[in-house]
Amino acid sequence: MAYLPVVLGLIVLGAGVVKGFTGFGGSLIMAPLFSLVMSPSQTLGTVVVVNLVTAWQMLGPSWRAMRRRVVLPMSAACALATPLGVAAVLILDPTLVRRTIGVAVLVSGLALLGGWQRVNPPRLLGTIAVGVVGGLLTGLSGMGGPPAALWLLSGRDGPARDRAGLIVYVALTQAAAVLVAASAGALGIDAVWRALWLAPLFVGGAMAGARLFHGAPERWIRLGTVALIVTLGLVTAIH
């Protein structure tokens, strides 16, 4: 397919803009669109390596700005639960589980869109539960970001701190994604090579998205992020 590099480049550039603006969502843009032009194995390997080689971007400032007592246990729970999501594919109907989680994400996103916020600070048990759900969803479908985004956005920390937490969460949970890709035999040299030339486009898009974030009103930042969650929940529920 002669135009494949152009298609992949445009997808990655757009995914980078989304990641830079919201702090997550890059792989959620890449995975479904890549699957239209590549095999599942090629898609998984490419997405994982792109995320790995770009995970450093914005990590330093985000690490200092995030709420560590929430992000770190949630990331650990996600990483530990991701293999369980892979195992669940062998036991449960992955489509049914994915759609169930998609409906839950959609309903929660609509609640946030309507202005709902969590009154009390996040409790550790709830944080761990959100990380487990994210890990299960990552293992089942590769889309584990929305639960963490919902948990952070339902608080009162503000868009900047929420985004910082999501950036760190995504970076830390890539280790689990690597295990998933390795178990699926998707980390071949082709995926690595493809991801290496796509990575600069992702970084450039993320830089553009970050500029949009810093120049946008707080209300529009929250609205855009929640709208993305609602869209992803809907896609997951009906896919």
PDB file of N, CA and C in Angstrom, residues 47-139:
ATOM      1  N   VAL A  47       1.730   0.697  18.248  1.00  0.00           N
ATOM      2  CA  VAL A  47       1.204   1.602  19.268  1.00  0.00           C
ATOM      3  C   VAL A  47       2.047   1.536  20.535  1.00  0.00           C
ATOM      4  N   VAL A  48       2.412   0.337  20.955  1.00  0.00           N
ATOM      5  CA  VAL A  48       3.197   0.177  22.181  1.00  0.00           C
ATOM      6  C   VAL A  48       4.553   0.851  22.059  1.00  0.00           C
ATOM      7  N   VAL A  49       5.237   0.642  20.954  1.00  0.00           N
ATOM      8  CA  VAL A  49       6.578   1.211  20.819  1.00  0.00           C
ATOM      9  C   VAL A  49       6.517   2.721  20.665  1.00  0.00           C
ATOM     10  N   VAL A  50       5.538   3.244  19.924  1.00  0.00           N
ATOM     11  CA  VAL A  50       5.384   4.699  19.830  1.00  0.00           C
ATOM     12  C   VAL A  50       5.204   5.295  21.222  1.00  0.00           C
ATOM     13  N   ASN A  51       4.354   4.667  22.028  1.00  0.00           N
ATOM     14  CA  ASN A  51       4.141   5.160  23.391  1.00  0.00           C
ATOM     15  C   ASN A  51       5.406   5.062  24.231  1.00  0.00           C
ATOM     16  N   LEU A  52       6.158   3.986  24.051  1.00  0.00           N
ATOM     17  CA  LEU A  52       7.380   3.809  24.841  1.00  0.00           C
ATOM     18  C   LEU A  52       8.422   4.877  24.535  1.00  0.00           C
ATOM     19  N   VAL A  53       8.673   5.112  23.266  1.00  0.00           N
ATOM     20  CA  VAL A  53       9.755   6.023  22.907  1.00  0.00           C
ATOM     21  C   VAL A  53       9.358   7.486  23.091  1.00  0.00           C
ATOM     22  N   THR A  54       8.076   7.745  23.335  1.00  0.00           N
ATOM     23  CA  THR A  54       7.648   9.130  23.562  1.00  0.00           C
ATOM     24  C   THR A  54       7.159   9.358  24.991  1.00  0.00           C
ATOM     25  N   ALA A  55       7.264   8.326  25.857  1.00  0.00           N
ATOM     26  CA  ALA A  55       6.726   8.434  27.218  1.00  0.00           C
ATOM     27  C   ALA A  55       7.449   9.503  28.032  1.00  0.00           C
ATOM     28  N   TRP A  56       8.684   9.836  27.677  1.00  0.00           N
ATOM     29  CA  TRP A  56       9.456  10.822  28.429  1.00  0.00           C
ATOM     30  C   TRP A  56       8.903  12.233  28.258  1.00  0.00           C
ATOM     31  N   GLN A  57       8.207  12.464  27.138  1.00  0.00           N
ATOM     32  CA  GLN A  57       7.767  13.819  26.821  1.00  0.00           C
ATOM     33  C   GLN A  57       6.795  14.333  27.885  1.00  0.00           C
ATOM     34  N   MET A  58       7.062  15.482  28.412  1.00  0.00           N
ATOM     35  CA  MET A  58       6.232  16.163  29.422  1.00  0.00           C
ATOM     36  C   MET A  58       6.207  15.427  30.760  1.00  0.00           C
ATOM     37  N   LEU A  59       7.047  14.384  30.914  1.00  0.00           N
ATOM     38  CA  LEU A  59       6.986  13.585  32.136  1.00  0.00           C
ATOM     39  C   LEU A  59       7.547  14.327  33.344  1.00  0.00           C
ATOM     40  N   GLY A  60       8.660  15.060  33.154  1.00  0.00           N
ATOM     41  CA  GLY A  60       9.285  15.756  34.273  1.00  0.00           C
ATOM     42  C   GLY A  60       8.365  16.762  34.950  1.00  0.00           C
ATOM     43  N   PRO A  61       7.850  17.749  34.225  1.00  0.00           N
ATOM     44  CA  PRO A  61       6.933  18.716  34.842  1.00  0.00           C
ATOM     45  C   PRO A  61       5.667  18.059  35.385  1.00  0.00           C
ATOM     46  N   SER A  62       5.183  17.036  34.702  1.00  0.00           N
ATOM     47  CA  SER A  62       3.964  16.367  35.140  1.00  0.00           C
ATOM     48  C   SER A  62       4.195  15.610  36.445  1.00  0.00           C
ATOM     49  N   TRP A  63       5.372  15.012  36.588  1.00  0.00           N
ATOM     50  CA  TRP A  63       5.692  14.281  37.817  1.00  0.00           C
ATOM     51  C   TRP A  63       5.643  15.213  39.025  1.00  0.00           C
ATOM     52  N   ARG A  64       6.099  16.420  38.849  1.00  0.00           N
ATOM     53  CA  ARG A  64       6.107  17.385  39.957  1.00  0.00           C
ATOM     54  C   ARG A  64       4.706  17.925  40.246  1.00  0.00           C
ATOM     55  N   ALA A  65       3.858  17.973  39.229  1.00  0.00           N
ATOM     56  CA  ALA A  65       2.548  18.601  39.389  1.00  0.00           C
ATOM     57  C   ALA A  65       1.434  17.636  39.788  1.00  0.00           C
ATOM     58  N   MET A  66       1.627  16.345  39.563  1.00  0.00           N
ATOM     59  CA  MET A  66       0.538  15.387  39.782  1.00  0.00           C
ATOM     60  C   MET A  66       0.300  15.156  41.273  1.00  0.00           C
ATOM     61  N   ARG A  67      -0.850  14.544  41.587  1.00  0.00           N
ATOM     62  CA  ARG A  67      -1.131  14.104  42.952  1.00  0.00           C
ATOM     63  C   ARG A  67      -0.654  12.665  43.086  1.00  0.00           C
ATOM     64  N   ARG A  68       0.507  12.481  43.695  1.00  0.00           N
ATOM     65  CA  ARG A  68       1.160  11.170  43.708  1.00  0.00           C
ATOM     66  C   ARG A  68       0.367  10.120  44.478  1.00  0.00           C
ATOM     67  N   ARG A  69      -0.303  10.520  45.533  1.00  0.00           N
ATOM     68  CA  ARG A  69      -1.048   9.554  46.344  1.00  0.00           C
ATOM     69  C   ARG A  69      -2.217   8.936  45.573  1.00  0.00           C
ATOM     70  N   VAL A  70      -2.592   9.554  44.480  1.00  0.00           N
ATOM     71  CA  VAL A  70      -3.656   9.010  43.633  1.00  0.00           C
ATOM     72  C   VAL A  70      -3.070   8.307  42.421  1.00  0.00           C
ATOM     73  N   VAL A  71      -2.150   8.966  41.729  1.00  0.00           N
ATOM     74  CA  VAL A  71      -1.661   8.462  40.441  1.00  0.00           C
ATOM     75  C   VAL A  71      -0.805   7.204  40.595  1.00  0.00           C
ATOM     76  N   LEU A  72       0.075   7.177  41.597  1.00  0.00           N
ATOM     77  CA  LEU A  72       0.985   6.032  41.717  1.00  0.00           C
ATOM     78  C   LEU A  72       0.269   4.720  42.055  1.00  0.00           C
ATOM     79  N   PRO A  73      -0.616   4.679  43.060  1.00  0.00           N
ATOM     80  CA  PRO A  73      -1.322   3.411  43.303  1.00  0.00           C
ATOM     81  C   PRO A  73      -2.249   3.023  42.163  1.00  0.00           C
ATOM     82  N   MET A  74      -2.848   3.999  41.510  1.00  0.00           N
ATOM     83  CA  MET A  74      -3.718   3.696  40.376  1.00  0.00           C
ATOM     84  C   MET A  74      -2.908   3.095  39.226  1.00  0.00           C
ATOM     85  N   SER A  75      -1.715   3.617  38.972  1.00  0.00           N
ATOM     86  CA  SER A  75      -0.853   3.088  37.918  1.00  0.00           C
ATOM     87  C   SER A  75      -0.399   1.671  38.234  1.00  0.00           C
ATOM     88  N   ALA A  76      -0.024   1.437  39.510  1.00  0.00           N
ATOM     89  CA  ALA A  76       0.413   0.103  39.913  1.00  0.00           C
ATOM     90  C   ALA A  76      -0.707  -0.916  39.755  1.00  0.00           C
ATOM     91  N   ALA A  77      -1.920  -0.536  40.166  1.00  0.00           N
ATOM     92  CA  ALA A  77      -3.061  -1.443  40.041  1.00  0.00           C
ATOM     93  C   ALA A  77      -3.358  -1.747  38.577  1.00  0.00           C
ATOM     94  N   CYS A  78      -3.237  -0.741  37.729  1.00  0.00           N
ATOM     95  CA  CYS A  78      -3.465  -0.939  36.293  1.00  0.00           C
ATOM     96  C   CYS A  78      -2.445  -1.915  35.713  1.00  0.00           C
ATOM     97  N   ALA A  79      -1.175  -1.714  36.052  1.00  0.00           N
ATOM     98  CA  ALA A  79      -0.122  -2.583  35.522  1.00  0.00           C
ATOM     99  C   ALA A  79      -0.322  -4.030  35.956  1.00  0.00           C
ATOM    100  N   LEU A  80      -0.711  -4.228  37.223  1.00  0.00           N
ATOM    101  CA  LEU A  80      -0.897  -5.587  37.737  1.00  0.00           C
ATOM    102  C   LEU A  80      -2.138  -6.252  37.156  1.00  0.00           C
ATOM    103  N   ALA A  81      -3.147  -5.462  36.828  1.00  0.00           N
ATOM    104  CA  ALA A  81      -4.404  -6.024  36.340  1.00  0.00           C
ATOM    105  C   ALA A  81      -4.410  -6.257  34.835  1.00  0.00           C
ATOM    106  N   THR A  82      -3.475  -5.651  34.108  1.00  0.00           N
ATOM    107  CA  THR A  82      -3.465  -5.816  32.650  1.00  0.00           C
ATOM    108  C   THR A  82      -3.338  -7.268  32.220  1.00  0.00           C
ATOM    109  N   PRO A  83      -2.437  -8.069  32.812  1.00  0.00           N
ATOM    110  CA  PRO A  83      -2.395  -9.495  32.434  1.00  0.00           C
ATOM    111  C   PRO A  83      -3.706 -10.223  32.729  1.00  0.00           C
ATOM    112  N   LEU A  84      -4.447  -9.769  33.756  1.00  0.00           N
ATOM    113  CA  LEU A  84      -5.741 -10.379  34.040  1.00  0.00           C
ATOM    114  C   LEU A  84      -6.724 -10.104  32.903  1.00  0.00           C
ATOM    115  N   GLY A  85      -6.617  -8.918  32.316  1.00  0.00           N
ATOM    116  CA  GLY A  85      -7.452  -8.601  31.162  1.00  0.00           C
ATOM    117  C   GLY A  85      -7.151  -9.495  29.988  1.00  0.00           C
ATOM    118  N   VAL A  86      -5.869  -9.782  29.799  1.00  0.00           N
ATOM    119  CA  VAL A  86      -5.478 -10.699  28.719  1.00  0.00           C
ATOM    120  C   VAL A  86      -6.024 -12.095  28.993  1.00  0.00           C
ATOM    121  N   ALA A  87      -5.917 -12.541  30.252  1.00  0.00           N
ATOM    122  CA  ALA A  87      -6.432 -13.865  30.615  1.00  0.00           C
ATOM    123  C   ALA A  87      -7.947 -13.930  30.471  1.00  0.00           C
ATOM    124  N   ALA A  88      -8.622 -12.807  30.755  1.00  0.00           N
ATOM    125  CA  ALA A  88     -10.086 -12.784  30.670  1.00  0.00           C
ATOM    126  C   ALA A  88     -10.568 -13.019  29.249  1.00  0.00           C
ATOM    127  N   VAL A  89      -9.731 -12.662  28.277  1.00  0.00           N
ATOM    128  CA  VAL A  89     -10.097 -12.908  26.884  1.00  0.00           C
ATOM    129  C   VAL A  89     -10.308 -14.399  26.638  1.00  0.00           C
ATOM    130  N   LEU A  90      -9.538 -15.232  27.364  1.00  0.00           N
ATOM    131  CA  LEU A  90      -9.627 -16.678  27.178  1.00  0.00           C
ATOM    132  C   LEU A  90     -10.811 -17.288  27.925  1.00  0.00           C
ATOM    133  N   ILE A  91     -11.342 -16.566  28.912  1.00  0.00           N
ATOM    134  CA  ILE A  91     -12.401 -17.114  29.760  1.00  0.00           C
ATOM    135  C   ILE A  91     -13.764 -16.502  29.450  1.00  0.00           C
ATOM    136  N   LEU A  92     -13.790 -15.173  29.307  1.00  0.00           N
ATOM    137  CA  LEU A  92     -15.043 -14.453  29.112  1.00  0.00           C
ATOM    138  C   LEU A  92     -15.187 -14.017  27.663  1.00  0.00           C
ATOM    139  N   ASP A  93     -16.364 -13.564  27.343  1.00  0.00           N
ATOM    140  CA  ASP A  93     -16.600 -12.988  26.021  1.00  0.00           C
ATOM    141  C   ASP A  93     -16.018 -11.576  26.024  1.00  0.00           C
ATOM    142  N   PRO A  94     -14.887 -11.350  25.347  1.00  0.00           N
ATOM    143  CA  PRO A  94     -14.238 -10.038  25.421  1.00  0.00           C
ATOM    144  C   PRO A  94     -15.115  -8.917  24.893  1.00  0.00           C
ATOM    145  N   THR A  95     -15.941  -9.218  23.896  1.00  0.00           N
ATOM    146  CA  THR A  95     -16.816  -8.180  23.350  1.00  0.00           C
ATOM    147  C   THR A  95     -17.827  -7.720  24.386  1.00  0.00           C
ATOM    148  N   LEU A  96     -18.421  -8.678  25.106  1.00  0.00           N
ATOM    149  CA  LEU A  96     -19.402  -8.335  26.134  1.00  0.00           C
ATOM    150  C   LEU A  96     -18.767  -7.531  27.255  1.00  0.00           C
ATOM    151  N   VAL A  97     -17.588  -7.958  27.706  1.00  0.00           N
ATOM    152  CA  VAL A  97     -16.915  -7.239  28.792  1.00  0.00           C
ATOM    153  C   VAL A  97     -16.535  -5.835  28.345  1.00  0.00           C
ATOM    154  N   ARG A  98     -15.992  -5.727  27.133  1.00  0.00           N
ATOM    155  CA  ARG A  98     -15.581  -4.420  26.619  1.00  0.00           C
ATOM    156  C   ARG A  98     -16.778  -3.488  26.496  1.00  0.00           C
ATOM    157  N   ARG A  99     -17.891  -4.011  26.017  1.00  0.00           N
ATOM    158  CA  ARG A  99     -19.074  -3.168  25.870  1.00  0.00           C
ATOM    159  C   ARG A  99     -19.643  -2.756  27.217  1.00  0.00           C
ATOM    160  N   THR A 100     -19.578  -3.649  28.187  1.00  0.00           N
ATOM    161  CA  THR A 100     -20.058  -3.317  29.531  1.00  0.00           C
ATOM    162  C   THR A 100     -19.244  -2.176  30.123  1.00  0.00           C
ATOM    163  N   ILE A 101     -17.925  -2.285  30.004  1.00  0.00           N
ATOM    164  CA  ILE A 101     -17.063  -1.215  30.511  1.00  0.00           C
ATOM    165  C   ILE A 101     -17.287   0.060  29.715  1.00  0.00           C
ATOM    166  N   GLY A 102     -17.486  -0.082  28.405  1.00  0.00           N
ATOM    167  CA  GLY A 102     -17.747   1.086  27.566  1.00  0.00           C
ATOM    168  C   GLY A 102     -18.996   1.832  27.995  1.00  0.00           C
ATOM    169  N   VAL A 103     -20.043   1.097  28.343  1.00  0.00           N
ATOM    170  CA  VAL A 103     -21.276   1.722  28.820  1.00  0.00           C
ATOM    171  C   VAL A 103     -21.027   2.458  30.133  1.00  0.00           C
ATOM    172  N   ALA A 104     -20.259   1.823  31.039  1.00  0.00           N
ATOM    173  CA  ALA A 104     -19.947   2.461  32.318  1.00  0.00           C
ATOM    174  C   ALA A 104     -19.156   3.751  32.105  1.00  0.00           C
ATOM    175  N   VAL A 105     -18.188   3.717  31.197  1.00  0.00           N
ATOM    176  CA  VAL A 105     -17.392   4.915  30.892  1.00  0.00           C
ATOM    177  C   VAL A 105     -18.286   5.991  30.280  1.00  0.00           C
ATOM    178  N   LEU A 106     -19.183   5.577  29.385  1.00  0.00           N
ATOM    179  CA  LEU A 106     -20.072   6.528  28.726  1.00  0.00           C
ATOM    180  C   LEU A 106     -20.982   7.212  29.734  1.00  0.00           C
ATOM    181  N   VAL A 107     -21.592   6.437  30.620  1.00  0.00           N
ATOM    182  CA  VAL A 107     -22.493   7.007  31.631  1.00  0.00           C
ATOM    183  C   VAL A 107     -21.736   7.957  32.554  1.00  0.00           C
ATOM    184  N   SER A 108     -20.544   7.543  32.989  1.00  0.00           N
ATOM    185  CA  SER A 108     -19.743   8.396  33.873  1.00  0.00           C
ATOM    186  C   SER A 108     -19.324   9.677  33.159  1.00  0.00           C
ATOM    187  N   GLY A 109     -18.943   9.549  31.887  1.00  0.00           N
ATOM    188  CA  GLY A 109     -18.558  10.730  31.122  1.00  0.00           C
ATOM    189  C   GLY A 109     -19.707  11.702  30.946  1.00  0.00           C
ATOM    190  N   LEU A 110     -20.911  11.170  30.709  1.00  0.00           N
ATOM    191  CA  LEU A 110     -22.080  12.036  30.572  1.00  0.00           C
ATOM    192  C   LEU A 110     -22.382  12.746  31.896  1.00  0.00           C
ATOM    193  N   ALA A 111     -22.155  12.041  33.011  1.00  0.00           N
ATOM    194  CA  ALA A 111     -22.364  12.670  34.325  1.00  0.00           C
ATOM    195  C   ALA A 111     -21.396  13.837  34.515  1.00  0.00           C
ATOM    196  N   LEU A 112     -20.132  13.623  34.128  1.00  0.00           N
ATOM    197  CA  LEU A 112     -19.149  14.711  34.226  1.00  0.00           C
ATOM    198  C   LEU A 112     -19.511  15.857  33.294  1.00  0.00           C
ATOM    199  N   LEU A 113     -19.988  15.496  32.103  1.00  0.00           N
ATOM    200  CA  LEU A 113     -20.371  16.517  31.129  1.00  0.00           C
ATOM    201  C   LEU A 113     -21.518  17.362  31.675  1.00  0.00           C
ATOM    202  N   GLY A 114     -22.362  16.732  32.507  1.00  0.00           N
ATOM    203  CA  GLY A 114     -23.463  17.454  33.114  1.00  0.00           C
ATOM    204  C   GLY A 114     -23.061  18.278  34.334  1.00  0.00           C
ATOM    205  N   GLY A 115     -21.786  18.206  34.717  1.00  0.00           N
ATOM    206  CA  GLY A 115     -21.307  19.045  35.820  1.00  0.00           C
ATOM    207  C   GLY A 115     -21.079  18.328  37.127  1.00  0.00           C
ATOM    208  N   TRP A 116     -21.258  16.979  37.163  1.00  0.00           N
ATOM    209  CA  TRP A 116     -21.062  16.262  38.427  1.00  0.00           C
ATOM    210  C   TRP A 116     -19.594  16.237  38.816  1.00  0.00           C
ATOM    211  N   GLN A 117     -19.322  16.404  40.114  1.00  0.00           N
ATOM    212  CA  GLN A 117     -17.967  16.288  40.644  1.00  0.00           C
ATOM    213  C   GLN A 117     -17.989  15.536  41.971  1.00  0.00           C
ATOM    214  N   ARG A 118     -16.898  14.840  42.263  1.00  0.00           N
ATOM    215  CA  ARG A 118     -16.775  14.130  43.531  1.00  0.00           C
ATOM    216  C   ARG A 118     -16.548  15.135  44.656  1.00  0.00           C
ATOM    217  N   VAL A 119     -17.319  15.011  45.720  1.00  0.00           N
ATOM    218  CA  VAL A 119     -17.224  15.967  46.829  1.00  0.00           C
ATOM    219  C   VAL A 119     -16.035  15.646  47.730  1.00  0.00           C
ATOM    220  N   ASN A 120     -15.880  14.369  48.087  1.00  0.00           N
ATOM    221  CA  ASN A 120     -14.825  13.956  49.003  1.00  0.00           C
ATOM    222  C   ASN A 120     -13.529  13.639  48.262  1.00  0.00           C
ATOM    223  N   PRO A 121     -12.388  13.735  48.929  1.00  0.00           N
ATOM    224  CA  PRO A 121     -11.114  13.354  48.308  1.00  0.00           C
ATOM    225  C   PRO A 121     -11.134  11.875  47.900  1.00  0.00           C
ATOM    226  N   PRO A 122     -10.371  11.501  46.883  1.00  0.00           N
ATOM    227  CA  PRO A 122     -10.361  10.097  46.444  1.00  0.00           C
ATOM    228  C   PRO A 122      -9.798   9.173  47.517  1.00  0.00           C
ATOM    229  N   ARG A 123     -10.500   8.083  47.790  1.00  0.00           N
ATOM    230  CA  ARG A 123     -10.035   7.099  48.762  1.00  0.00           C
ATOM    231  C   ARG A 123      -9.148   6.071  48.066  1.00  0.00           C
ATOM    232  N   LEU A 124      -8.219   5.483  48.834  1.00  0.00           N
ATOM    233  CA  LEU A 124      -7.247   4.561  48.268  1.00  0.00           C
ATOM    234  C   LEU A 124      -7.935   3.354  47.623  1.00  0.00           C
ATOM    235  N   LEU A 125      -8.948   2.793  48.285  1.00  0.00           N
ATOM    236  CA  LEU A 125      -9.623   1.622  47.745  1.00  0.00           C
ATOM    237  C   LEU A 125     -10.280   1.937  46.405  1.00  0.00           C
ATOM    238  N   GLY A 126     -10.921   3.099  46.328  1.00  0.00           N
ATOM    239  CA  GLY A 126     -11.530   3.496  45.065  1.00  0.00           C
ATOM    240  C   GLY A 126     -10.488   3.728  43.979  1.00  0.00           C
ATOM    241  N   THR A 127      -9.363   4.326  44.346  1.00  0.00           N
ATOM    242  CA  THR A 127      -8.284   4.577  43.395  1.00  0.00           C
ATOM    243  C   THR A 127      -7.736   3.267  42.829  1.00  0.00           C
ATOM    244  N   ILE A 128      -7.522   2.290  43.713  1.00  0.00           N
ATOM    245  CA  ILE A 128      -7.021   0.990  43.274  1.00  0.00           C
ATOM    246  C   ILE A 128      -8.049   0.306  42.371  1.00  0.00           C
ATOM    247  N   ALA A 129      -9.333   0.408  42.725  1.00  0.00           N
ATOM    248  CA  ALA A 129     -10.384  -0.200  41.909  1.00  0.00           C
ATOM    249  C   ALA A 129     -10.401   0.402  40.503  1.00  0.00           C
ATOM    250  N   VAL A 130     -10.218   1.705  40.408  1.00  0.00           N
ATOM    251  CA  VAL A 130     -10.173   2.363  39.101  1.00  0.00           C
ATOM    252  C   VAL A 130      -8.974   1.861  38.297  1.00  0.00           C
ATOM    253  N   GLY A 131      -7.827   1.711  38.961  1.00  0.00           N
ATOM    254  CA  GLY A 131      -6.651   1.187  38.273  1.00  0.00           C
ATOM    255  C   GLY A 131      -6.864  -0.232  37.775  1.00  0.00           C
ATOM    256  N   VAL A 132      -7.538  -1.062  38.575  1.00  0.00           N
ATOM    257  CA  VAL A 132      -7.823  -2.442  38.160  1.00  0.00           C
ATOM    258  C   VAL A 132      -8.719  -2.451  36.929  1.00  0.00           C
ATOM    259  N   VAL A 133      -9.761  -1.618  36.942  1.00  0.00           N
ATOM    260  CA  VAL A 133     -10.649  -1.532  35.777  1.00  0.00           C
ATOM    261  C   VAL A 133      -9.875  -1.076  34.548  1.00  0.00           C
ATOM    262  N   GLY A 134      -8.990  -0.093  34.731  1.00  0.00           N
ATOM    263  CA  GLY A 134      -8.160   0.368  33.619  1.00  0.00           C
ATOM    264  C   GLY A 134      -7.261  -0.728  33.085  1.00  0.00           C
ATOM    265  N   GLY A 135      -6.680  -1.533  34.000  1.00  0.00           N
ATOM    266  CA  GLY A 135      -5.823  -2.636  33.562  1.00  0.00           C
ATOM    267  C   GLY A 135      -6.600  -3.706  32.816  1.00  0.00           C
ATOM    268  N   LEU A 136      -7.795  -4.041  33.322  1.00  0.00           N
ATOM    269  CA  LEU A 136      -8.630  -5.027  32.639  1.00  0.00           C
ATOM    270  C   LEU A 136      -8.999  -4.547  31.239  1.00  0.00           C
ATOM    271  N   LEU A 137      -9.354  -3.276  31.138  1.00  0.00           N
ATOM    272  CA  LEU A 137      -9.735  -2.722  29.840  1.00  0.00           C
ATOM    273  C   LEU A 137      -8.542  -2.661  28.896  1.00  0.00           C
ATOM    274  N   THR A 138      -7.353  -2.396  29.458  1.00  0.00           N
ATOM    275  CA  THR A 138      -6.146  -2.401  28.634  1.00  0.00           C
ATOM    276  C   THR A 138      -5.885  -3.791  28.071  1.00  0.00           C
ATOM    277  N   GLY A 139      -6.011  -4.813  28.923  1.00  0.00           N
ATOM    278  CA  GLY A 139      -5.795  -6.174  28.461  1.00  0.00           C
ATOM    279  C   GLY A 139      -6.824  -6.649  27.474  1.00  0.00           C
TER     280      GLY A 139
END
